[in-house]
PDB file of C-alpha atoms in Angstrom:
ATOM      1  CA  UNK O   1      -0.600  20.624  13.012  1.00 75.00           C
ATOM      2  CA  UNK O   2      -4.425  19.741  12.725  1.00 78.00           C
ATOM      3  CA  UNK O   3      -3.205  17.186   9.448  1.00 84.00           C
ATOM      4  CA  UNK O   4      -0.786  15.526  11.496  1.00 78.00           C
ATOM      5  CA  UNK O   5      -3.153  15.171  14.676  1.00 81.00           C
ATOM      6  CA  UNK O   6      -5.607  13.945  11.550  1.00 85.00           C
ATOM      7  CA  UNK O   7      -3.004  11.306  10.260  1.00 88.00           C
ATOM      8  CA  UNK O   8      -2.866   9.921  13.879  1.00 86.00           C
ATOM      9  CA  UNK O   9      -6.329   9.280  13.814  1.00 86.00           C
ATOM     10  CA  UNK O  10      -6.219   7.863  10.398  1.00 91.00           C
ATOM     11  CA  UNK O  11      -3.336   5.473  11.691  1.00 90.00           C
ATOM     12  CA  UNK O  12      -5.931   4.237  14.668  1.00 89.00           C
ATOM     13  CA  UNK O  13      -4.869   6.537  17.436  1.00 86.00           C
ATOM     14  CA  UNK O  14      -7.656   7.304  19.290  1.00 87.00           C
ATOM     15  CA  UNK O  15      -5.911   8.800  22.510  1.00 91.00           C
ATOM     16  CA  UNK O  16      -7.175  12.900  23.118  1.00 91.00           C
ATOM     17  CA  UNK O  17      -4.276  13.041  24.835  1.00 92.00           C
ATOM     18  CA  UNK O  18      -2.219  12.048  22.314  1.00 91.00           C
ATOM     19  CA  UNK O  19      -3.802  13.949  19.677  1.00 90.00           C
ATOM     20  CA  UNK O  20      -3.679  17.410  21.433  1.00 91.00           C
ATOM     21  CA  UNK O  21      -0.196  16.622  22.074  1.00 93.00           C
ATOM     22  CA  UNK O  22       0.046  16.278  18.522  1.00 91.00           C
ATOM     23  CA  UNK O  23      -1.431  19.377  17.706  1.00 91.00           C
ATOM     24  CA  UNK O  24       0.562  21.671  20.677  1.00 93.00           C
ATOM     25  CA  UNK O  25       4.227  20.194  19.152  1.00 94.00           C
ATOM     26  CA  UNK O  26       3.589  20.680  15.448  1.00 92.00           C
ATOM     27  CA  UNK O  27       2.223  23.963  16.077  1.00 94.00           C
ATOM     28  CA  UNK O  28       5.006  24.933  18.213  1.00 96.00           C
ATOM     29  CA  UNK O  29       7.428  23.497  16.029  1.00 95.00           C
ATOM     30  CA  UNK O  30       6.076  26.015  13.261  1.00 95.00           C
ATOM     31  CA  UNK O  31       6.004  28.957  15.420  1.00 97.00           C
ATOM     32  CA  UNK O  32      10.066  27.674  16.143  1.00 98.00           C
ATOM     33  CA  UNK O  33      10.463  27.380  12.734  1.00 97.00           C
ATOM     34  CA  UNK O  34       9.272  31.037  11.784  1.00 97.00           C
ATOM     35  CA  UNK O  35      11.298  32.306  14.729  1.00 97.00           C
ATOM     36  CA  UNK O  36      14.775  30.726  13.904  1.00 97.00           C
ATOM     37  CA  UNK O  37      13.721  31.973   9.813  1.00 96.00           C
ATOM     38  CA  UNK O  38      13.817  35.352  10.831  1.00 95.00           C
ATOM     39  CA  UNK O  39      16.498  35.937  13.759  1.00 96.00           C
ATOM     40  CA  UNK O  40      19.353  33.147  12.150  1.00 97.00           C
ATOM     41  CA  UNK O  41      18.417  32.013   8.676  1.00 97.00           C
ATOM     42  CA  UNK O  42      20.900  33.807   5.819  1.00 97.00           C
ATOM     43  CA  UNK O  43      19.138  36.109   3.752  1.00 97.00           C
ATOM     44  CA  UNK O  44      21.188  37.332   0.458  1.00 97.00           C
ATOM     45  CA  UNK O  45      20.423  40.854  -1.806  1.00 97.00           C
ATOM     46  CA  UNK O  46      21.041  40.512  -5.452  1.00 96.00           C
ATOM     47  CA  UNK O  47      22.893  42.806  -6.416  1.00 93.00           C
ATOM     48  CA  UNK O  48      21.452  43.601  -9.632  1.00 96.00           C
ATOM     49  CA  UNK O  49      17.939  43.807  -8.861  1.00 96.00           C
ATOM     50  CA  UNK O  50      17.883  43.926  -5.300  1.00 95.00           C
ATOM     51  CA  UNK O  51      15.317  41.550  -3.960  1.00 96.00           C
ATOM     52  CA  UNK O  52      15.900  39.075  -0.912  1.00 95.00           C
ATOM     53  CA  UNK O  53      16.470  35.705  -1.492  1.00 95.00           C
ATOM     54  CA  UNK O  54      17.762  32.346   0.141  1.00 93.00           C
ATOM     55  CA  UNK O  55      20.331  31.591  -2.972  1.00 93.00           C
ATOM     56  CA  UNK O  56      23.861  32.960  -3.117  1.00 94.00           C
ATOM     57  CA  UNK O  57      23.206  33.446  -6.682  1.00 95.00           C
ATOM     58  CA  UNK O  58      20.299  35.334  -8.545  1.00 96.00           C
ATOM     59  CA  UNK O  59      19.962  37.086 -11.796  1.00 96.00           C
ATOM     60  CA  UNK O  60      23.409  35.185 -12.400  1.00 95.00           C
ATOM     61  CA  UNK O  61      25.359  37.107 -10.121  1.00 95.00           C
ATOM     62  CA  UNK O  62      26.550  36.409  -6.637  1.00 96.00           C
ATOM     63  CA  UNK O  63      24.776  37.694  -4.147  1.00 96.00           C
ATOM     64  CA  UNK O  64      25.684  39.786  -1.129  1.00 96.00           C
ATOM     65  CA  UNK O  65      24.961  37.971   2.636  1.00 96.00           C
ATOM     66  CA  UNK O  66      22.108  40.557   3.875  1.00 96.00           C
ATOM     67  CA  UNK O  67      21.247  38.891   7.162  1.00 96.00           C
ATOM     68  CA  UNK O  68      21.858  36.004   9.530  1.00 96.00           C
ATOM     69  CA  UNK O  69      24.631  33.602   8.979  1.00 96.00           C
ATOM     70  CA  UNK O  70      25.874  31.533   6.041  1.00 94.00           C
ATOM     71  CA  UNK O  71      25.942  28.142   7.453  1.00 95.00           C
ATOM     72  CA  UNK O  72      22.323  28.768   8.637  1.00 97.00           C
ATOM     73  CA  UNK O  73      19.983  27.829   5.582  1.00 95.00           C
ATOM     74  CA  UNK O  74      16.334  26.678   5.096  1.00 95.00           C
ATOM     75  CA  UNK O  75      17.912  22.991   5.629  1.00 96.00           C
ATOM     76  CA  UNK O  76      19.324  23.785   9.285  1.00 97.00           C
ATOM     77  CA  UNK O  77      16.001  26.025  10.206  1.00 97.00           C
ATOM     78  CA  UNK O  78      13.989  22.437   9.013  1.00 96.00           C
ATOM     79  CA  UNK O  79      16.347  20.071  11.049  1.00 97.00           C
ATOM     80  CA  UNK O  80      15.936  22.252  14.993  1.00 98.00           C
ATOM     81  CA  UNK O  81      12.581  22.768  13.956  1.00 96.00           C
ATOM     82  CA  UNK O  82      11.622  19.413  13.381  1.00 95.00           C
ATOM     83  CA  UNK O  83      14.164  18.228  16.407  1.00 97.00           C
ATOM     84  CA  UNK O  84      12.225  20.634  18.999  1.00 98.00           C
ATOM     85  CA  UNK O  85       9.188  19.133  17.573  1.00 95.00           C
ATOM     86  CA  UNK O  86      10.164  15.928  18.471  1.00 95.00           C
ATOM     87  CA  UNK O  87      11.430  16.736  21.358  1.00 97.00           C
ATOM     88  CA  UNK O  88       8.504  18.988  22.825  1.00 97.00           C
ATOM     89  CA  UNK O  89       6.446  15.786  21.992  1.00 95.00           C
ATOM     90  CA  UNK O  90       8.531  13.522  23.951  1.00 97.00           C
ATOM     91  CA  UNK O  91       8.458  16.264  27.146  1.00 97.00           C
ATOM     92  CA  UNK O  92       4.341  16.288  27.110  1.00 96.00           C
ATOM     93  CA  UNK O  93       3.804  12.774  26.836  1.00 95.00           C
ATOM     94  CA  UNK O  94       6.310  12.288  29.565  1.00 96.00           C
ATOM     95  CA  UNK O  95       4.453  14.935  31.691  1.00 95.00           C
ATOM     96  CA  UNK O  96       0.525  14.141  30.678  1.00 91.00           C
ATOM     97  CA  UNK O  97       0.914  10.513  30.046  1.00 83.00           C
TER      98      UNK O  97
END
């Protein structure tokens, strides 16, 4: 969040405002992101060597859904992340600015 609020500035945007508003939506965002990882995003067991993984193949076998649900990947965790991002930003600058 602090290399985005850094890019801003790079870009010319001097605003505090701005920049802290920045900083709270990308951090939020990843804190959103974690949350939806853990409670939604599928989660498969190999079964031949057991470990977690995102792929519905490993070791060259299917594997078995452990948690969350299918059509919930990394992709859909990175789109609502990114959109509440987005959209947090728009709701502080609305509010502060």
């Amino acid at each position: 969040s602090v290399l985005f609020s850094l890019l801003a500035v790079a870009f010319g945007i001097r605003n505090v405002e701005i920049i802290l508003i920045i900083i709270t939506s990308s951090f939020c965002g990843m804190l959103f992101d974690s949350l939806l990882g853990s409670l939604f995003q599928v989660k498969y067991k190999c079964s031949v060597c057991a470990s977690l993984t995102e792929r519905e193949q490993h070791c060259s076998k299917p594997a078995k859904i452990y948690s969350g649900y299918p059509f919930f990947d990394n992709d859909v965790v990175n789109v609502l992340s990114g959109a509440f991002s987005a959209g947090l930003s728009i709701l502080l600058y609305t509010l502060i600015l």
